[in-house]
PDB file of C-alpha atoms and ligand atoms in Angstrom:
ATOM      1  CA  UNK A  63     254.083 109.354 -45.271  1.00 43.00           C
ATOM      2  CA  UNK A  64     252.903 109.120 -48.756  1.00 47.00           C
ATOM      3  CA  UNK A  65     249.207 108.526 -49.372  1.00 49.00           C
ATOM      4  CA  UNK A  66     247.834 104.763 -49.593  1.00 53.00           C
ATOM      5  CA  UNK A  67     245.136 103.695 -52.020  1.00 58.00           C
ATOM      6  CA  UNK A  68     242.451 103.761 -49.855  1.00 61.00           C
ATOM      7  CA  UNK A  69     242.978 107.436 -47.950  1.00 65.00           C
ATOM      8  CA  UNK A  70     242.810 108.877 -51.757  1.00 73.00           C
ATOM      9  CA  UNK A  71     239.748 111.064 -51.261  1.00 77.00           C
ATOM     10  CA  UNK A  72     237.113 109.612 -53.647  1.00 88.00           C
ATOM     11  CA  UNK A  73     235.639 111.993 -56.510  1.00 95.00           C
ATOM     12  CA  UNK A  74     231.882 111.909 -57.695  1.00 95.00           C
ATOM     13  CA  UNK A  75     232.050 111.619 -61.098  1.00 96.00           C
ATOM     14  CA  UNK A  76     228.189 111.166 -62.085  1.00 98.00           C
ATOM     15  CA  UNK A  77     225.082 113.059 -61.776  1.00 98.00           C
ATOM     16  CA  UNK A  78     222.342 112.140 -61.369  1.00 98.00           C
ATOM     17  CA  UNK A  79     218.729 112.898 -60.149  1.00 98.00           C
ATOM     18  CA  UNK A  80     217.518 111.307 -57.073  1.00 98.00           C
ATOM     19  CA  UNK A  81     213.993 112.336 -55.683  1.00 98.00           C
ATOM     20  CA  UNK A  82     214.490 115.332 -57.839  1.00 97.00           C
ATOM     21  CA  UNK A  83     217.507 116.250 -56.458  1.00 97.00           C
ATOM     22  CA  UNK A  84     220.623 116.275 -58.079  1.00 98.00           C
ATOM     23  CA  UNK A  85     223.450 114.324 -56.970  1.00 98.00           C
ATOM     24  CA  UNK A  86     226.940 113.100 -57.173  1.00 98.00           C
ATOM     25  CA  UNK A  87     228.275 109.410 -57.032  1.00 98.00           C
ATOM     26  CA  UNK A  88     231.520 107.511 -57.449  1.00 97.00           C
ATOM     27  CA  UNK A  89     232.442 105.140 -60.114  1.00 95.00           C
ATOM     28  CA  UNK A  90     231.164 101.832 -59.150  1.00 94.00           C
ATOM     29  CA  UNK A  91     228.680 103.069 -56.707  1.00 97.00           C
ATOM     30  CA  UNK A  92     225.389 101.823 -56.345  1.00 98.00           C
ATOM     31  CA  UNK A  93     221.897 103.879 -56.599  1.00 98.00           C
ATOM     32  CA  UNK A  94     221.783 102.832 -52.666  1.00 98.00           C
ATOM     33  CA  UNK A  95     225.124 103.696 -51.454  1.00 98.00           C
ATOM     34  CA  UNK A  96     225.043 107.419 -53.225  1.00 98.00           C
ATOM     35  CA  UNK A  97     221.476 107.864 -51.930  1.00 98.00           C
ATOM     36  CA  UNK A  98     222.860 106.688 -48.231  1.00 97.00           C
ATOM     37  CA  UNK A  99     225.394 109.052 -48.363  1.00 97.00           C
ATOM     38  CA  UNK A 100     223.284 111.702 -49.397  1.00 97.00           C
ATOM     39  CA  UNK A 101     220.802 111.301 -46.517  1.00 96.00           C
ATOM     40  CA  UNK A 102     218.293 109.109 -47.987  1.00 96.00           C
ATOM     41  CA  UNK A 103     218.278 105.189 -46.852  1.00 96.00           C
ATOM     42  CA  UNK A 104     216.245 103.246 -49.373  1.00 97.00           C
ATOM     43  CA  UNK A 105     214.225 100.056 -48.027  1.00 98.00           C
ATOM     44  CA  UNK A 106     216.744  96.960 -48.257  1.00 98.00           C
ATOM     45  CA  UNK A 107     216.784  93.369 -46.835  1.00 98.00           C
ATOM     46  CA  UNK A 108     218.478  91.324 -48.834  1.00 98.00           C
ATOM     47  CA  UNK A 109     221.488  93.991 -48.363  1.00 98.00           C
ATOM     48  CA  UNK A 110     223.709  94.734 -45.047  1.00 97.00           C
ATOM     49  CA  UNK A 111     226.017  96.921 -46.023  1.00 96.00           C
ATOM     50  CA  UNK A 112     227.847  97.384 -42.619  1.00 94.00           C
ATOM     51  CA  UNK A 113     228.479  94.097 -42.529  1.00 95.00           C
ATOM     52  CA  UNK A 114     232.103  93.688 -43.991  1.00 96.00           C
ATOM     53  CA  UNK A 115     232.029  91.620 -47.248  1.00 95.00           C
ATOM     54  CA  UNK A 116     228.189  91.258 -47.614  1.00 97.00           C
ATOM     55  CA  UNK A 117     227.735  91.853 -51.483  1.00 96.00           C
ATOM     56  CA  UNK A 118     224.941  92.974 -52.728  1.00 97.00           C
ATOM     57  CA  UNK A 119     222.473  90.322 -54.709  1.00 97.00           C
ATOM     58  CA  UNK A 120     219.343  91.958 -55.419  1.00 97.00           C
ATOM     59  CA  UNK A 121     216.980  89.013 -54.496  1.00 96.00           C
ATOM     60  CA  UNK A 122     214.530  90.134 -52.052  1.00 98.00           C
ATOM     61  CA  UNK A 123     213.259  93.492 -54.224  1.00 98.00           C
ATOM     62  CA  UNK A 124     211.810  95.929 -51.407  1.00 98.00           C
ATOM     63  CA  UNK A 125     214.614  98.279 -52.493  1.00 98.00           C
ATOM     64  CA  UNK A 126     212.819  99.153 -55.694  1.00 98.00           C
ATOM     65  CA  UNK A 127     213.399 102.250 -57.474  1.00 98.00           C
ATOM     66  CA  UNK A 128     212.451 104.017 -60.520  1.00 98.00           C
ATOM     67  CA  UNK A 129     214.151 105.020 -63.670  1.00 98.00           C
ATOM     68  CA  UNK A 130     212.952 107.347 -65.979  1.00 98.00           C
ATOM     69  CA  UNK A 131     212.356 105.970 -69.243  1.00 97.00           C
ATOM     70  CA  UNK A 132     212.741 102.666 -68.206  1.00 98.00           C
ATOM     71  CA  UNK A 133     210.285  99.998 -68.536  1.00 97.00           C
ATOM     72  CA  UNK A 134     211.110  97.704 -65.200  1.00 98.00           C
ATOM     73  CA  UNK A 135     211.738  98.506 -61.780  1.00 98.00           C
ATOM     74  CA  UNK A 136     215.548  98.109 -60.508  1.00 98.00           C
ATOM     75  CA  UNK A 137     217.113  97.132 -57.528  1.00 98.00           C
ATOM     76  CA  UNK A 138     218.920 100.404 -56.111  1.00 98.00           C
ATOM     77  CA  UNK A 139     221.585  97.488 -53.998  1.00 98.00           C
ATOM     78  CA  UNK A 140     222.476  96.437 -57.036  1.00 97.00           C
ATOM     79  CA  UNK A 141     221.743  98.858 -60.181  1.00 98.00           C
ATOM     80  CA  UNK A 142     224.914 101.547 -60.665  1.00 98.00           C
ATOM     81  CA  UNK A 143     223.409 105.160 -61.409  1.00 98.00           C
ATOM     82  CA  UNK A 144     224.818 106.393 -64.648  1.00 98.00           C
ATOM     83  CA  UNK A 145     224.876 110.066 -65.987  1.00 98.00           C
ATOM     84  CA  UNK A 146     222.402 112.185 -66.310  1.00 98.00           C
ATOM     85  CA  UNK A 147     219.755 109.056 -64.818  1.00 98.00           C
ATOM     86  CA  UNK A 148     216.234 110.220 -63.049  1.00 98.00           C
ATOM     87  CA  UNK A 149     215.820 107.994 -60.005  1.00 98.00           C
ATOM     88  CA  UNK A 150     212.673 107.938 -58.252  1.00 98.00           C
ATOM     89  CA  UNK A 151     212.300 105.790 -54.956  1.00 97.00           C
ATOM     90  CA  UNK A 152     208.832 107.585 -53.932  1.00 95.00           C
ATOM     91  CA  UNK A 153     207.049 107.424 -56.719  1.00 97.00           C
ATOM     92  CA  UNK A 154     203.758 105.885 -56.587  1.00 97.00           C
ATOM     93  CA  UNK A 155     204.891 102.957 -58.524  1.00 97.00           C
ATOM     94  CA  UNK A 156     208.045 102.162 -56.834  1.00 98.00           C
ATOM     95  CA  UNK A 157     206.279 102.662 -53.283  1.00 98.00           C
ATOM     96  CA  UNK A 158     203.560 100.462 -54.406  1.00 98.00           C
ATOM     97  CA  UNK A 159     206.319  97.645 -55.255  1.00 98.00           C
ATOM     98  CA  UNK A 160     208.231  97.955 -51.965  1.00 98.00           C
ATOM     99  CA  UNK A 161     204.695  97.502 -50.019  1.00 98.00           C
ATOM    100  CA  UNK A 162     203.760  94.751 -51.872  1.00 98.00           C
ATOM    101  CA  UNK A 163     207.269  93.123 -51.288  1.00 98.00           C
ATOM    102  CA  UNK A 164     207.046  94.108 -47.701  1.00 97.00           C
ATOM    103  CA  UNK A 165     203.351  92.936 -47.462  1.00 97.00           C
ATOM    104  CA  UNK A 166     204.524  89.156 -49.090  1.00 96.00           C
ATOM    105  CA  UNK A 167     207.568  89.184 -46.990  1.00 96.00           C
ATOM    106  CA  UNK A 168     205.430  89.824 -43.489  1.00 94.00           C
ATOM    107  CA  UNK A 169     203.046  86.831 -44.923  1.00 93.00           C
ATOM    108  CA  UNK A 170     205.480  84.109 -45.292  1.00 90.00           C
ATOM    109  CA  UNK A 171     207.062  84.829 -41.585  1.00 91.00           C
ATOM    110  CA  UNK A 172     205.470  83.760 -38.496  1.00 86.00           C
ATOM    111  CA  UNK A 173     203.775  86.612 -36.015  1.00 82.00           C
ATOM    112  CA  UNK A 174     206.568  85.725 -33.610  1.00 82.00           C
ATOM    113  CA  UNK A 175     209.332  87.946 -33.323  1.00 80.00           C
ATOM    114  CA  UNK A 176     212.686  86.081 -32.307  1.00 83.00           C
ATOM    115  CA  UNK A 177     214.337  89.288 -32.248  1.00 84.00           C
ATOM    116  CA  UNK A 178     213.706  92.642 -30.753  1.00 81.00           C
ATOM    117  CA  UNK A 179     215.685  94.298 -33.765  1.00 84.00           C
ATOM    118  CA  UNK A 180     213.890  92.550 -37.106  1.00 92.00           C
ATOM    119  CA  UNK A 181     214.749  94.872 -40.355  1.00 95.00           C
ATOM    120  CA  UNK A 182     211.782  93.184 -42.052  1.00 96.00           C
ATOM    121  CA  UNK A 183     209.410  94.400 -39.499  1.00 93.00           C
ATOM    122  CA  UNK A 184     211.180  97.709 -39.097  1.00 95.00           C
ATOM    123  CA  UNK A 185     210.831  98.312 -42.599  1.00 97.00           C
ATOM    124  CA  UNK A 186     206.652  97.441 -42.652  1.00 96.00           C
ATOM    125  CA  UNK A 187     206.063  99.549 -39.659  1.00 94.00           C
ATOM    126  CA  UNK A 188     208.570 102.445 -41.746  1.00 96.00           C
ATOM    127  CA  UNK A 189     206.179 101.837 -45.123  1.00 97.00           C
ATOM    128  CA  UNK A 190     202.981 101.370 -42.921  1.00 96.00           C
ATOM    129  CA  UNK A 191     202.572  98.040 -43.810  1.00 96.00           C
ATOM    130  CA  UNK A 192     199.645  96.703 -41.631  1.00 89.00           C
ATOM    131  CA  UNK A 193     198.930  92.922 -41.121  1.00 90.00           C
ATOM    132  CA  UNK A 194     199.256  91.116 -44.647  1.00 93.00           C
ATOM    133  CA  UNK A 195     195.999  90.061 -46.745  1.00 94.00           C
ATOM    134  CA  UNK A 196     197.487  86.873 -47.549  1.00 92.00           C
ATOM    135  CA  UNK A 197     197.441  83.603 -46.184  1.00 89.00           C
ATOM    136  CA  UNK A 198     200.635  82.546 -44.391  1.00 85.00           C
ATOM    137  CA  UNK A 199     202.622  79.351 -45.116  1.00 83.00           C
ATOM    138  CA  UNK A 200     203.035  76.282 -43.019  1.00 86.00           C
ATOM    139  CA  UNK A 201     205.482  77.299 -40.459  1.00 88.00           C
ATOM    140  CA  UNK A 202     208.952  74.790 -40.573  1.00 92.00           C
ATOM    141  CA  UNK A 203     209.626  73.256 -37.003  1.00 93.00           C
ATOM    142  CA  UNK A 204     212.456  75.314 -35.336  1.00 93.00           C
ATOM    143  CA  UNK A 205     216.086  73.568 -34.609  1.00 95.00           C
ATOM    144  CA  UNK A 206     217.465  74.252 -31.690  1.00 93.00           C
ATOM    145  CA  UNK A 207     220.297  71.317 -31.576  1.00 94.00           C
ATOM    146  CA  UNK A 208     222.803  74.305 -31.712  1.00 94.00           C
ATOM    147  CA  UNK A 209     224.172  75.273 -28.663  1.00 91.00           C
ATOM    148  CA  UNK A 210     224.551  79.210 -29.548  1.00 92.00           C
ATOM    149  CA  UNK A 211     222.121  79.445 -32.926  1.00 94.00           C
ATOM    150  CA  UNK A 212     218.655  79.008 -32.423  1.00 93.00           C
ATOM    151  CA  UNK A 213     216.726  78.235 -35.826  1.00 95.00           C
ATOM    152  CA  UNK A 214     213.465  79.103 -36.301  1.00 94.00           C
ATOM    153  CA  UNK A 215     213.088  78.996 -40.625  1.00 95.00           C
ATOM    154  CA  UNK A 216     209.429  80.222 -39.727  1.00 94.00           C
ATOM    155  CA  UNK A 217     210.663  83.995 -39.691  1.00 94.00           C
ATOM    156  CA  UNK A 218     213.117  83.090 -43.033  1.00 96.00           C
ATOM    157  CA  UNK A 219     212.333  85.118 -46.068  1.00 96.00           C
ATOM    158  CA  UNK A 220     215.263  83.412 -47.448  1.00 96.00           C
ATOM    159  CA  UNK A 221     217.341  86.696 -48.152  1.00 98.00           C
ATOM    160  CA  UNK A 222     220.355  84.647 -48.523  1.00 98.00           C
ATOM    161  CA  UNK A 223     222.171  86.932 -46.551  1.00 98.00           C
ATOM    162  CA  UNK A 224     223.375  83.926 -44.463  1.00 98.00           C
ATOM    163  CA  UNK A 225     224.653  81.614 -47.099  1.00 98.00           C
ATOM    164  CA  UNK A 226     226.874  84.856 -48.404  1.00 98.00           C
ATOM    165  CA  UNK A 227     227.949  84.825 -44.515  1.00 98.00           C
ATOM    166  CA  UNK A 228     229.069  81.790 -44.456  1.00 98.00           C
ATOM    167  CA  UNK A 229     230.333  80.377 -47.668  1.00 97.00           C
ATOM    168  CA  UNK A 230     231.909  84.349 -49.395  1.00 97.00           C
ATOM    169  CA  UNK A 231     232.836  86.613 -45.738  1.00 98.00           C
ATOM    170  CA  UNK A 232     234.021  83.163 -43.012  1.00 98.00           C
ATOM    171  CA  UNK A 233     234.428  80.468 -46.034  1.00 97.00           C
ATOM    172  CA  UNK A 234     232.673  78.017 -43.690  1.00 97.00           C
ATOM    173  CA  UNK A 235     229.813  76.887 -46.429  1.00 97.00           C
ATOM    174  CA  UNK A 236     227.966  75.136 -43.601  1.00 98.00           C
ATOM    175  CA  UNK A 237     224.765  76.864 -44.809  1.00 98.00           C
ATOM    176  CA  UNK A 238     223.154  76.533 -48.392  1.00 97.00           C
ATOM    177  CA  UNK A 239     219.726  77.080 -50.117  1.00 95.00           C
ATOM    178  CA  UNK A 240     217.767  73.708 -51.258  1.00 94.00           C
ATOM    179  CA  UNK A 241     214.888  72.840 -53.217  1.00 93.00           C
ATOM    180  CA  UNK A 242     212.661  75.646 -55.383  1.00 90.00           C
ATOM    181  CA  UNK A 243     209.657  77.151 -55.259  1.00 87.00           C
ATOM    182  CA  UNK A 244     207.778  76.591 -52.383  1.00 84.00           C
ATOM    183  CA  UNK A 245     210.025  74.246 -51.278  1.00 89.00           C
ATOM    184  CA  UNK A 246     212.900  75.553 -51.155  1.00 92.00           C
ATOM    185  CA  UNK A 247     214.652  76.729 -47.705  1.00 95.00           C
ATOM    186  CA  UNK A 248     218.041  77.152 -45.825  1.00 96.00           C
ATOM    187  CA  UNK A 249     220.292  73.755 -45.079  1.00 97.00           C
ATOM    188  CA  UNK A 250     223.020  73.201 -43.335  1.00 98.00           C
ATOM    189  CA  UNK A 251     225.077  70.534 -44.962  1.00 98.00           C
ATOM    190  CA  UNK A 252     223.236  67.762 -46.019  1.00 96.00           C
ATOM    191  CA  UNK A 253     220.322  69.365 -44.272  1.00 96.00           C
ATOM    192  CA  UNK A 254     221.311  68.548 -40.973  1.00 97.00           C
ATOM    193  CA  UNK A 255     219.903  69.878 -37.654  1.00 96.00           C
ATOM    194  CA  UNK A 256     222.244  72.476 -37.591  1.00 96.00           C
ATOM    195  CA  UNK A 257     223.683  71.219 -33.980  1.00 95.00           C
ATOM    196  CA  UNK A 258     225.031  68.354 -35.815  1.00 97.00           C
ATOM    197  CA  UNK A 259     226.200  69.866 -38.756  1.00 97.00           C
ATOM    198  CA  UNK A 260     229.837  71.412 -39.376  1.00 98.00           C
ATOM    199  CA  UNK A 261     228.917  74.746 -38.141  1.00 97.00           C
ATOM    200  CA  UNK A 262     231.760  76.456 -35.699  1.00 96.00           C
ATOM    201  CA  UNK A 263     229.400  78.734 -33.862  1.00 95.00           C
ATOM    202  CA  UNK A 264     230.965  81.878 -35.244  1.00 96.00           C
ATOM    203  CA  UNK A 265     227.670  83.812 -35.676  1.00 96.00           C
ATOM    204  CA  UNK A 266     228.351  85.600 -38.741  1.00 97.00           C
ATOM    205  CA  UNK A 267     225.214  84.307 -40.252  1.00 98.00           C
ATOM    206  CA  UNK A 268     223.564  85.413 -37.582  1.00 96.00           C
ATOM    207  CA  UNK A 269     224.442  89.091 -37.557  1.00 95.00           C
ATOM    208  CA  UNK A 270     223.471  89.161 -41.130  1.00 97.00           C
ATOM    209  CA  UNK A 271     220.086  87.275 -40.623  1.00 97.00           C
ATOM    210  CA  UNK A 272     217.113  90.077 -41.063  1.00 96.00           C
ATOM    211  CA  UNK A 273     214.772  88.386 -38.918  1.00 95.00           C
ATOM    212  CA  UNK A 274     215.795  86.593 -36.459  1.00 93.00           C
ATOM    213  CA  UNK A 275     215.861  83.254 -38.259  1.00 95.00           C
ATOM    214  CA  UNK A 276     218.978  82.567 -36.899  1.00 96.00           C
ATOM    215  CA  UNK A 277     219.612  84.152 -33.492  1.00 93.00           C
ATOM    216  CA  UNK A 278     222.071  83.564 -30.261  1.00 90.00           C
ATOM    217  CA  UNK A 279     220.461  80.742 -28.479  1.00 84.00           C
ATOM    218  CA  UNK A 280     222.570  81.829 -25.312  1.00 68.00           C
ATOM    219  CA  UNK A 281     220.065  82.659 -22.899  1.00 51.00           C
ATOM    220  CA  UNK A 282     216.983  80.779 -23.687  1.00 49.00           C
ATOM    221  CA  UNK A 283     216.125  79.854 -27.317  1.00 41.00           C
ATOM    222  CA  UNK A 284     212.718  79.204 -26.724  1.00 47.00           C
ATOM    223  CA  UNK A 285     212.463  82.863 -25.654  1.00 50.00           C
ATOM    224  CA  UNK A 286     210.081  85.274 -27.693  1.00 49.00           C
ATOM    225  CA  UNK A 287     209.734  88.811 -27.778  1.00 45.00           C
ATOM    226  CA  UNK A 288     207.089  90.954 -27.297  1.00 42.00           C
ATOM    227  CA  UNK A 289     206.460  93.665 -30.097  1.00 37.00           C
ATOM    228  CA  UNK A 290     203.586  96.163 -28.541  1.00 35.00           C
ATOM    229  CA  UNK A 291     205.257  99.470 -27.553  1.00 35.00           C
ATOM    230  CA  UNK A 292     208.683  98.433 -28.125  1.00 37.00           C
ATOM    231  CA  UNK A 293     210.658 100.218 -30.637  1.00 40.00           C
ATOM    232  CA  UNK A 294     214.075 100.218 -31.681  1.00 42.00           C
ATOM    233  CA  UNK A 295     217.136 101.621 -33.772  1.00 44.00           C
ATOM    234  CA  UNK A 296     217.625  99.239 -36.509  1.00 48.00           C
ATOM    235  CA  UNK A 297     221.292  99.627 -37.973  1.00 48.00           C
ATOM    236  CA  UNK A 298     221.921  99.460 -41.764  1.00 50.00           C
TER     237      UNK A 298
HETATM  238  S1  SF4 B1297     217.920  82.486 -42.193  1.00 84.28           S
HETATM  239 FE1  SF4 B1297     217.905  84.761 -42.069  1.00 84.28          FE
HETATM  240  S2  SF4 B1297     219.709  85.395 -43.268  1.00 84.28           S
HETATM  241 FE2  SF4 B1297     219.285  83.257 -43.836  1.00 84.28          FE
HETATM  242  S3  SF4 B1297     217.981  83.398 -45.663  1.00 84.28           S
HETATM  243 FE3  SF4 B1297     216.618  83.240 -43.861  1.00 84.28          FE
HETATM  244  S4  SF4 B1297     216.145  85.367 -43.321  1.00 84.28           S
HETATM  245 FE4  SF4 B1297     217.948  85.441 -44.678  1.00 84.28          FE
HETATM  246  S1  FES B1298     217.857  95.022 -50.732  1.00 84.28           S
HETATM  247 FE1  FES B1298     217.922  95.320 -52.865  1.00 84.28          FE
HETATM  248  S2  FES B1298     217.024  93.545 -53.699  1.00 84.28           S
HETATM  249 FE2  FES B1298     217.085  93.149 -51.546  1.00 84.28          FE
END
């Protein structure tokens, strides 16, 4: 049988320095997807990639990295490596940012984990990130008018990850992202309780969701969990 497109063994065709070590990538790969496949998994939140059709946006910024010569930080998710690049994503400066990101992110959620599997705590605990320094903001009541999402906005950090769910991998667009600043937050249609909004229960947005923002409200959305001692495997 001949060969399709997509069994065509891919070629690295750049090199580039990651970590001081040299390495290959493809054409159109990102600084995070040659590091992965080289054995080293860069910080990310904002990012799923094993979750089919989840681009990349570069919003949240805890997968920082640094390029030599250049004056800002990038966003391995997004930035493509090009030849001959230095990439550094343990230097002191690009550790420093992915704390601090970390540290802002763990301030604006609640103490309350609604999941036992939270890649925004994962990732503080992996960093060392202790309890944040700053004050945290007033938490938004949850929704639980849904009969299989629960909706607690207090653990958002408003990744997006959800509306790209929704609207780009189901085409639902049941969720979108209102108001700026500190105002701004998820909605579901006209900012509806989400039990009464067009939302088919299909819980994309939900296996994208970092944090447990959105989580199955099968067994008892009130439910909590309990952090101390309990660790887990926190896929990609
Ligand atoms: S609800 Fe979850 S997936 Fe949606 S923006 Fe907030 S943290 Fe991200
Ligand atoms: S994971 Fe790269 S900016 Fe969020």
């Amino acid at each position: 049988m001949a060969a399709q497109p997509q069994d065509v063994p891919q070629t690295e065709t750049i090199r580039f320095t990651l970590d001081g070590q040299q390495i290959g990538a493809y054409a159109d790969e990102t600084i995070w997807e040659a590091a992965r496949r080289h054995g080293v998994v860069i910080p990310h939140l904002c990012y799923k990639p094993d979750q089919a059709g989840l681009r990349p946006d570069g919003n949240c910024r805890v997968c920082m990295c640094e390029v030599k010569g250049e004056r800002l930080l990038q966003p391995s998710c997004w930035r493509k490596p090009t030849e001959g690049m230095e990439v550094s994503t343990h230097s002191e400066r690009a550790l420093h940012s992915q704390k601090m990101v970390l540290e802002l992110l763990e301030a604006d959620t609640t103490d309350t984990a609604y999941v036992a599997d939270s890649r925004l705590d994962h990732w503080a605990r992996a960093l060392g990130v202790g309890k944040p320094r700053f004050s945290r903001r007033e938490e938004p009541q949850p929704d639980f008018s849904h009969p299989a999402i629960a909706v607690n906005l207090a653990a958002c950090i408003q990744c997006t990850l959800c509306v790209r769910a929704c609207r780009e991998v189901q085409g639902n667009d049941v969720i979108g992202y209102a108001l700026r600043g500190g105002e701004s937050h998820i909605m579901f249609d006209m900012d509806d309780p989400m039990g009464n909004s067009t939302c088919v229960g299909c819980g994309e947005c939900v296996a994208a969701c970092p944090t447990g923002a959105l989580s199955n409200a099968g067994v008892d959305p009130t439910r909590q969990w309990a952090w101390q001692g309990q660790e887990s495997e926190v896929k990609a």
